[in-house]
Coordinates of C-alpha atoms in Angstrom, one line a residue:
Chain B
X7 CA -33.0 25.5 6.9
X8 CA -31.8 22.6 5.6
X9 CA -30.3 19.5 7.9
X10 CA -27.4 18.1 7.2
X11 CA -25.6 15.0 8.3
X12 CA -21.7 15.1 8.9
X13 CA -19.4 11.8 9.2
X14 CA -16.0 13.2 11.1
X15 CA -13.1 11.5 12.1
X16 CA -11.1 12.8 15.3
X17 CA -7.9 11.7 17.4
X18 CA -9.2 11.3 20.5
X19 CA -5.4 11.9 22.2
X20 CA -5.8 15.5 23.1
X21 CA -9.3 16.1 23.9
X22 CA -11.5 15.8 27.0
X23 CA -13.4 13.4 25.2
X24 CA -16.4 14.7 22.3
X25 CA -19.2 16.4 24.7
X26 CA -18.9 20.2 25.5
X27 CA -17.0 20.9 28.9
X28 CA -16.6 24.7 29.8
X29 CA -12.9 25.6 29.9
X30 CA -12.1 22.0 28.3
X31 CA -10.8 21.2 24.7
X32 CA -13.8 19.0 23.1
X33 CA -14.4 17.6 19.6
X34 CA -18.0 19.2 19.6
X35 CA -16.8 22.7 21.2
X36 CA -14.2 22.5 18.4
X37 CA -16.9 21.8 15.6
X38 CA -19.4 24.1 17.3
X39 CA -16.9 27.1 17.2
X40 CA -15.6 26.3 13.7
X41 CA -19.8 26.5 12.4
X42 CA -20.5 29.3 14.3
X43 CA -17.6 31.4 12.6
X44 CA -19.0 30.4 8.9
X45 CA -22.3 31.7 10.8
X46 CA -21.2 34.8 11.3
X47 CA -20.8 34.1 15.3
X48 CA -24.1 32.9 16.0
X49 CA -24.1 29.7 17.9
X50 CA -24.9 26.5 15.7
X51 CA -25.5 23.2 18.0
X52 CA -24.8 20.0 17.0
X53 CA -26.1 16.4 18.1
X54 CA -23.8 13.5 17.5
X55 CA -24.9 9.8 17.7
X56 CA -23.8 9.8 21.1
X57 CA -20.3 10.7 23.2
X58 CA -16.6 9.2 22.7
X59 CA -14.6 9.4 26.1
X60 CA -11.7 11.3 26.7
X61 CA -9.0 9.9 25.0
X62 CA -11.3 7.9 22.6
X63 CA -10.9 8.0 18.6
X64 CA -13.7 8.3 15.9
X65 CA -13.3 7.2 12.3
X66 CA -16.8 7.3 11.2
X67 CA -18.5 9.8 14.6
X68 CA -21.8 11.3 13.1
X69 CA -23.7 14.4 13.9
X70 CA -26.2 16.7 12.6
X71 CA -27.2 20.1 12.7
X72 CA -29.5 22.9 10.6
X73 CA -28.3 25.8 8.9
X74 CA -29.9 28.6 7.0
X75 CA -26.7 28.9 4.6
X76 CA -26.9 27.9 1.2
X77 CA -24.0 26.2 0.4
X78 CA -23.7 22.9 -1.9
X79 CA -23.2 19.8 0.0
X80 CA -19.6 19.2 -1.3
X81 CA -18.7 22.2 -0.2
X82 CA -19.4 22.0 3.4
X83 CA -16.7 19.7 4.4
X84 CA -13.7 21.3 2.9
X85 CA -15.1 24.7 4.8
X86 CA -15.5 23.3 8.1
X87 CA -12.2 21.6 7.7
X88 CA -10.1 24.6 7.2
X89 CA -11.8 26.1 10.2
X90 CA -10.8 23.0 12.1
X91 CA -7.6 21.6 14.1
X92 CA -5.7 18.7 12.6
X93 CA -7.1 16.4 14.7
X94 CA -10.4 16.6 13.6
X95 CA -11.3 15.9 10.0
X96 CA -15.1 16.1 8.3
X97 CA -15.0 12.9 5.9
X98 CA -18.6 13.7 4.6
X99 CA -21.0 16.0 4.6
X100 CA -24.9 15.3 3.2
X101 CA -28.5 17.0 3.2
X102 CA -30.7 14.9 4.7
X103 CA -34.9 14.9 5.1
X104 CA -36.1 16.4 8.4
X105 CA -36.6 14.0 10.5
X106 CA -33.2 12.3 10.7
X107 CA -31.6 12.1 13.8
X108 CA -28.1 11.5 14.3
X109 CA -28.7 10.0 17.8
X110 CA -32.6 8.4 17.6
X111 CA -32.0 7.5 14.1
X112 CA -29.3 4.9 14.7
X113 CA -29.5 1.7 13.7
X114 CA -25.9 0.4 14.4
X115 CA -22.9 1.6 15.9
X116 CA -19.2 -0.5 15.4
X117 CA -16.6 0.2 17.3
X118 CA -12.9 -1.4 17.0
X119 CA -10.2 -1.9 19.8
X120 CA -6.7 -2.3 18.7
X121 CA -4.4 -4.5 20.7
X122 CA -0.7 -4.5 19.6
X123 CA 0.5 -8.0 20.2
X124 CA 3.7 -8.7 20.2
X125 CA 6.5 -8.2 22.5
X126 CA 8.2 -5.2 21.3
X127 CA 6.4 -1.8 21.7
X128 CA 5.5 0.5 19.1
X129 CA 6.0 3.8 19.8
X130 CA 4.4 5.5 16.9
X131 CA 0.7 3.5 17.5
X132 CA 1.0 4.1 21.4
X133 CA -2.0 6.7 21.4
X134 CA -3.9 4.2 18.9
X135 CA -3.3 0.6 20.5
X136 CA -3.1 -1.1 23.3
X137 CA 0.0 -3.1 23.7
X138 CA -0.3 -6.7 25.4
X139 CA 2.7 -8.6 25.2
X140 CA 1.3 -11.9 27.0
X141 CA -0.4 -14.7 24.8
X142 CA -3.5 -14.7 24.0
X143 CA -5.8 -18.0 23.5
X144 CA -8.1 -16.9 20.6
X145 CA -10.5 -19.7 20.5
X146 CA -11.3 -18.9 24.0
X147 CA -11.9 -15.4 23.5
X148 CA -14.1 -16.4 20.6
X149 CA -16.1 -18.7 22.4
X150 CA -16.5 -15.6 25.3
X151 CA -17.3 -13.3 22.2
X152 CA -20.6 -15.9 21.8
X153 CA -21.5 -15.7 25.1
X154 CA -21.5 -11.4 24.6
X155 CA -23.4 -11.3 21.2
X156 CA -26.7 -11.6 21.5
X157 CA -29.9 -9.8 23.4
X158 CA -28.2 -9.1 27.3
X159 CA -28.9 -7.0 30.1
X160 CA -25.3 -5.7 30.0
X161 CA -24.9 -4.4 33.8
X162 CA -21.8 -6.3 34.1
X163 CA -20.5 -4.5 31.3
X164 CA -21.6 -0.6 32.4
X165 CA -19.7 1.8 34.2
X166 CA -21.0 1.7 37.9
X167 CA -21.3 6.1 37.6
X168 CA -24.2 5.8 35.1
X169 CA -27.5 7.0 35.3
X170 CA -29.0 5.2 32.4
X171 CA -32.1 2.6 33.9
X172 CA -32.6 0.2 31.0
X173 CA -29.3 -1.8 30.1
X174 CA -30.7 -4.0 27.8
X175 CA -28.5 -3.8 24.3
X176 CA -28.1 -6.1 21.5
X177 CA -24.8 -6.8 20.3
X178 CA -24.9 -8.0 16.3
X179 CA -21.2 -9.0 15.6
X180 CA -18.5 -9.9 17.8
X181 CA -15.2 -10.8 16.1
X182 CA -11.6 -10.8 16.9
X183 CA -9.7 -10.1 13.8
X184 CA -5.8 -10.2 13.0
X185 CA -4.5 -7.1 11.0
X186 CA -1.5 -6.2 9.8
X187 CA 1.5 -5.2 11.6
X188 CA 1.2 -7.6 14.3
X189 CA -2.5 -6.2 15.2
X190 CA -5.4 -7.7 16.6
X191 CA -8.7 -5.8 16.4
X192 CA -11.9 -6.7 18.6
X193 CA -14.8 -5.6 16.1
X194 CA -18.2 -4.8 17.7
X195 CA -21.4 -3.7 16.2
X196 CA -24.4 -3.4 18.2
X197 CA -27.7 -1.5 18.6
X198 CA -26.2 0.8 21.2
X199 CA -23.5 0.8 23.6
X200 CA -23.6 1.6 27.7
X201 CA -20.7 3.9 28.8
X202 CA -17.5 2.1 28.9
X203 CA -19.0 -1.1 27.9
X204 CA -16.6 -1.8 25.0
X205 CA -13.4 -1.1 27.0
X206 CA -15.0 -3.5 29.6
X207 CA -16.1 -6.1 27.2
X208 CA -12.0 -5.9 25.8
X209 CA -10.9 -6.2 29.2
X210 CA -12.6 -9.5 29.9
X211 CA -12.0 -11.4 26.7
X212 CA -8.4 -10.3 27.6
X213 CA -8.8 -12.0 30.9
X214 CA -10.2 -15.2 29.1
X215 CA -7.6 -15.3 26.4
X216 CA -5.1 -15.1 29.4
X217 CA -6.9 -17.4 31.1
X218 CA -7.5 -15.8 34.1
X219 CA -11.1 -16.8 33.6
X220 CA -12.6 -19.5 31.5
X221 CA -14.6 -18.6 28.6
X222 CA -18.0 -20.2 30.3
X223 CA -17.3 -17.8 33.5
X224 CA -18.5 -14.7 30.7
X225 CA -22.3 -16.1 30.9
X226 CA -22.2 -16.3 34.7
X227 CA -20.7 -12.2 34.3
X228 CA -23.4 -11.6 32.5
X229 CA -26.2 -13.3 34.5
X230 CA -25.0 -11.9 37.4
X231 CA -25.4 -8.3 36.4
X232 CA -22.4 -7.2 38.4
X233 CA -20.0 -4.6 37.0
X234 CA -17.4 -6.0 39.9
X235 CA -17.5 -9.5 38.3
X236 CA -16.4 -8.1 35.5
X237 CA -12.7 -7.3 34.2
X238 CA -10.9 -4.0 34.3
X239 CA -11.5 -1.3 32.2
X240 CA -9.2 -1.1 29.0
X241 CA -7.5 2.0 28.5
X242 CA -9.4 5.0 26.1
X243 CA -6.5 5.0 23.2
X244 CA -7.4 1.8 21.9
X245 CA -10.6 2.3 21.0
X246 CA -12.4 3.9 17.9
X247 CA -15.7 4.6 17.2
X248 CA -15.9 2.8 13.6
X249 CA -19.3 3.6 12.0
X250 CA -22.6 4.3 13.1
X251 CA -25.2 3.1 10.9
X252 CA -28.9 4.7 9.8
Chain G
X27 CA 33.7 2.9 33.3
X28 CA 31.6 0.7 30.9
X29 CA 30.9 2.0 27.4
X30 CA 27.5 1.6 26.5
X31 CA 25.3 1.9 22.7
X32 CA 21.3 2.2 23.3
X33 CA 19.3 2.2 20.1
X34 CA 16.3 4.3 20.6
X35 CA 13.0 4.9 19.0
X36 CA 11.2 8.5 19.5
X37 CA 8.0 10.3 18.1
X38 CA 9.7 13.7 16.9
X39 CA 5.9 15.4 17.2
X40 CA 6.6 17.1 20.5
X41 CA 10.3 17.6 20.4
X42 CA 12.3 20.6 19.4
X43 CA 14.5 18.0 18.1
X44 CA 17.6 15.8 18.8
X45 CA 19.7 18.1 20.7
X46 CA 19.4 20.2 23.8
X47 CA 18.4 23.6 23.8
X48 CA 18.0 25.7 26.9
X49 CA 14.2 25.8 28.1
X50 CA 13.2 23.3 24.9
X51 CA 11.9 20.1 25.1
X52 CA 14.7 17.8 23.6
X53 CA 15.2 14.0 23.1
X54 CA 18.7 14.5 24.1
X55 CA 17.7 16.6 27.2
X56 CA 15.4 13.9 28.3
X57 CA 17.8 11.0 28.1
X58 CA 20.3 12.7 30.0
X59 CA 17.9 13.9 32.6
X60 CA 16.9 9.9 33.3
X61 CA 20.4 8.9 32.9
X62 CA 21.5 11.4 35.8
X63 CA 18.7 10.2 38.2
X64 CA 20.2 6.8 37.6
X65 CA 23.7 8.2 38.5
X66 CA 22.1 10.0 41.4
X67 CA 22.2 13.4 40.2
X68 CA 25.4 13.4 38.4
X69 CA 25.4 14.5 34.9
X70 CA 25.9 12.0 32.2
X71 CA 26.4 13.1 28.5
X72 CA 25.4 11.0 25.7
X73 CA 26.6 11.3 22.2
X74 CA 24.5 10.7 19.0
X75 CA 24.9 9.5 15.8
X76 CA 23.4 12.8 14.7
X77 CA 21.0 14.9 15.4
X78 CA 17.3 14.9 14.2
X79 CA 15.8 18.3 13.2
X80 CA 12.1 19.2 15.1
X81 CA 9.7 17.2 14.5
X82 CA 11.4 14.3 12.5
X83 CA 11.0 10.8 13.9
X84 CA 13.8 7.6 15.0
X85 CA 13.1 4.1 14.7
X86 CA 16.6 3.1 15.3
X87 CA 18.6 6.2 16.0
X88 CA 21.9 5.4 18.3
X89 CA 24.0 7.0 20.7
X90 CA 26.6 6.3 23.6
X91 CA 27.5 7.2 27.3
X92 CA 29.9 6.0 29.8
X93 CA 28.8 5.2 33.2
X94 CA 30.4 3.7 36.3
X95 CA 27.2 1.6 37.1
X96 CA 27.2 -2.3 36.8
X97 CA 23.9 -3.0 35.6
X98 CA 24.1 -6.2 33.2
X99 CA 23.0 -5.1 29.6
X100 CA 19.5 -6.5 29.9
X101 CA 18.5 -4.0 32.6
X102 CA 19.3 -0.8 31.3
X103 CA 16.5 -0.6 28.8
X104 CA 14.3 -1.2 31.3
X105 CA 15.4 1.1 34.0
X106 CA 16.1 3.7 31.3
X107 CA 12.4 3.2 29.7
X108 CA 10.8 3.6 33.4
X109 CA 12.6 7.1 33.8
X110 CA 11.6 8.2 30.2
X111 CA 8.4 10.1 28.7
X112 CA 6.4 7.8 26.5
X113 CA 7.6 9.3 22.9
X114 CA 10.6 8.1 23.8
X115 CA 11.6 4.1 24.1
X116 CA 15.0 2.8 24.4
X117 CA 15.1 -0.4 22.1
X118 CA 18.3 -1.9 22.9
X119 CA 21.8 -1.4 25.3
X120 CA 24.7 -3.1 24.6
X121 CA 28.2 -3.1 26.1
X122 CA 30.5 -1.6 23.8
X123 CA 34.5 -1.5 23.1
X124 CA 35.8 2.0 24.3
X125 CA 36.6 2.9 20.8
X126 CA 33.1 2.9 19.6
X127 CA 31.9 6.2 18.8
X128 CA 28.2 6.8 18.1
X129 CA 29.1 9.3 15.7
X130 CA 32.6 8.9 14.5
X131 CA 32.0 5.0 14.2
X132 CA 29.2 5.0 11.8
X133 CA 29.3 3.0 8.4
X134 CA 25.5 3.8 7.1
X135 CA 22.3 5.9 7.7
X136 CA 19.1 5.1 6.6
X137 CA 16.3 7.5 6.6
X138 CA 12.4 6.6 5.4
X139 CA 10.2 9.1 4.3
X140 CA 6.7 8.1 4.5
X141 CA 4.1 9.5 2.0
X142 CA 0.4 9.3 2.2
X143 CA -0.4 8.4 -1.7
X144 CA -4.1 8.7 -1.9
X145 CA -7.1 11.1 -2.0
X146 CA -8.5 10.8 1.5
X147 CA -6.3 12.2 4.5
X148 CA -5.8 9.7 7.6
X149 CA -5.8 11.9 10.6
X150 CA -4.2 9.2 12.5
X151 CA -1.0 8.9 10.6
X152 CA -1.0 13.2 10.0
X153 CA 2.0 12.8 12.6
X154 CA 3.9 10.3 10.4
X155 CA 3.2 11.1 6.8
X156 CA 3.4 13.8 4.2
X157 CA -0.3 13.4 2.5
X158 CA 0.2 13.5 -1.2
X159 CA -3.4 13.4 -3.6
X160 CA -1.7 14.3 -7.1
X161 CA -0.9 11.7 -9.3
X162 CA 3.3 10.8 -9.1
X163 CA 5.1 9.1 -12.2
X164 CA 7.0 6.1 -10.1
X165 CA 9.4 5.4 -13.3
X166 CA 10.3 9.0 -13.6
X167 CA 11.3 9.0 -9.8
X168 CA 13.3 5.9 -9.7
X169 CA 15.1 7.6 -13.0
X170 CA 15.9 10.6 -10.9
X171 CA 16.5 8.3 -8.2
X172 CA 19.4 6.9 -10.2
X173 CA 20.7 10.2 -10.6
X174 CA 21.3 10.6 -6.8
X175 CA 22.5 7.8 -5.8
X176 CA 26.7 7.5 -6.0
X177 CA 29.1 9.9 -4.7
X178 CA 28.6 13.5 -5.6
X179 CA 28.9 17.1 -4.1
X180 CA 25.4 17.6 -2.7
X181 CA 25.5 21.1 -2.2
X182 CA 22.1 21.9 -4.0
X183 CA 20.2 19.2 -1.5
X184 CA 21.8 21.1 2.0
X185 CA 19.9 23.7 3.5
X186 CA 21.9 26.7 3.3
X187 CA 22.2 27.6 6.9
X188 CA 24.9 25.2 7.2
X189 CA 28.7 25.5 8.5
X190 CA 29.7 22.4 6.8
X191 CA 32.4 22.7 4.1
X192 CA 32.7 19.4 2.3
X193 CA 29.4 18.3 0.9
X194 CA 30.6 15.3 -0.8
X195 CA 28.5 12.3 0.4
X196 CA 27.4 8.7 -0.9
X197 CA 24.3 7.6 -1.7
X198 CA 24.6 3.8 -1.5
X199 CA 20.9 2.8 -1.9
X200 CA 17.5 5.3 -2.9
X201 CA 14.4 3.2 -3.3
X202 CA 10.4 4.1 -3.5
X203 CA 9.0 1.4 -2.4
X204 CA 5.0 0.9 -2.2
X205 CA 3.9 -0.5 1.7
X206 CA 0.4 -1.1 3.3
X207 CA -2.0 1.5 3.5
X208 CA -1.7 3.4 0.6
X209 CA 2.2 4.1 1.6
X210 CA 4.8 5.2 -0.7
X211 CA 7.8 5.1 1.3
X212 CA 11.3 6.7 -0.2
X213 CA 14.0 4.6 1.6
X214 CA 18.0 6.5 1.4
X215 CA 20.7 4.8 2.8
X216 CA 24.3 6.6 2.6
X217 CA 27.4 7.5 4.4
X218 CA 26.1 10.6 5.7
X219 CA 23.4 13.5 5.2
X220 CA 23.5 17.0 4.8
X221 CA 21.5 19.3 6.8
X222 CA 17.8 18.7 5.8
X223 CA 19.2 16.5 2.6
X224 CA 16.6 13.8 2.6
X225 CA 13.6 16.4 3.1
X226 CA 15.1 18.4 -0.1
X227 CA 15.8 15.3 -2.1
X228 CA 12.4 14.1 -1.1
X229 CA 10.6 17.4 -2.4
X230 CA 12.8 17.1 -5.2
X231 CA 11.6 13.4 -6.5
X232 CA 8.0 14.2 -5.6
X233 CA 8.2 17.7 -8.5
X234 CA 10.1 14.7 -10.8
X235 CA 6.8 12.5 -10.1
X236 CA 4.6 15.0 -10.7
X237 CA 5.9 16.3 -13.9
X238 CA 6.9 19.8 -12.5
X239 CA 10.5 18.8 -14.4
X240 CA 11.9 15.9 -15.8
X241 CA 14.0 13.4 -14.3
X242 CA 17.2 14.5 -16.3
X243 CA 17.0 17.9 -14.6
X244 CA 18.1 16.2 -11.5
X245 CA 21.5 15.7 -13.0
X246 CA 21.6 19.4 -13.5
X247 CA 20.3 20.2 -10.3
X248 CA 23.0 17.8 -8.6
X249 CA 25.9 19.4 -11.1
X250 CA 24.9 23.3 -10.2
X251 CA 25.6 22.7 -6.8
X252 CA 23.0 25.5 -5.9
X253 CA 20.5 25.2 -3.5
X254 CA 18.0 27.4 -5.3
X255 CA 17.7 25.2 -7.9
X256 CA 16.4 22.1 -6.1
X257 CA 12.7 21.6 -4.8
X258 CA 11.2 23.0 -1.2
X259 CA 12.1 21.2 1.6
X260 CA 9.6 18.0 2.6
X261 CA 7.9 18.3 6.0
X262 CA 9.6 17.4 9.3
X263 CA 6.5 14.7 10.0
X264 CA 7.3 12.5 7.2
X265 CA 11.1 11.6 8.2
X266 CA 12.2 8.8 10.2
X267 CA 16.3 8.2 11.2
X268 CA 15.5 4.5 10.5
X269 CA 18.6 2.7 11.2
X270 CA 22.6 3.2 11.7
X271 CA 25.0 0.6 10.6
X272 CA 28.4 0.3 12.6

């Protein structure tokens, strides 16, 4: 048996999220179906770095699986892509040591949240950005980002319906970057993320940028550990799991 | 009755083209339904600058309609957009003189064909670009573009199944432009276009760029007036009706 690591992109628009759910179209379901076809109908289970929610995209999601097939590394991606739908693309397949684990071996995850920051909407980016027409005070957003960076109990930025007990995570970097074509991108890298954490942080940073509350208030929100104190969850479509580092 | 001119964007992906067809989702059908709702159920017919095929996008398609409603110009777009699906967006609505006609008053139409020219595919642009991995000789493509520019009988660049008799058209400009993020865009402006003309020209320019035949051969293709001599029709997804000028 060889252990394989795959880096995969997907357009989350028409999936009910990453994780298999009976009767729903999911990323894991599509990939496991393709792998099973390569294994003459035998089920093959894949393990990803973590789930992504319904509508969330991935540029560099990672998963592993084990296979008895003797296929050269460079042919795996092509074989899988020929069996996968157009909204999933395997970017790279590598052989990894037996102790590699797509979830437990993660060192860092980076997400990017794309905002379209101009008056006119853009139909062709509607599935990949959140359109914000109000002006944003960038220096206030940067100040708030500073309070979020570091190791904290992030209960305030975690959706209420979760069973995770330990809500301490470390945010290594949180940058707000101007990109081409009127996009403002929130790039956030950390040791791990709670359920809907990036989308709640995005909503909170936008409230700071729109002067709903001052940057210092973000410190109070974090200390209070209360989801109700933070802002609304930003829409899934703007979010992409960008990169997983091992 | 006021005559209104609308500029509209649409993502052609999930439409069976612009023109109404019974039982199919079309751009015209969606817009006429929205207008009819604004007119208390009375049917309202719209007239566009021309059709676009199934899967073809528009940034600046134009249509006109007549209405007895007394709504300020600037409120029309908002009212219509609130009734339209997310893949159609009215960008502008203006009152126009009675003799304006979205089709007969056209002075120039511009189409853009987007090519993704790099090795790696991009999932997030798969619906809006044609992915070309082979190298393209740009100077040969420019030379071929020179033969296409001007007034010609373009029978060679017209899909066979058409009833149009006069196939003489004038191409004012045909430029191949490098844009951001590995895109090469074919911009083509003319007095009017035959059925699938831009997509057949795109296929032909790519064959020149890939050295399937030399640039001079394009002159022979045009003179021969035979569709079979030109190249294959490029896929619809890369094409956008960019602008209509009156």
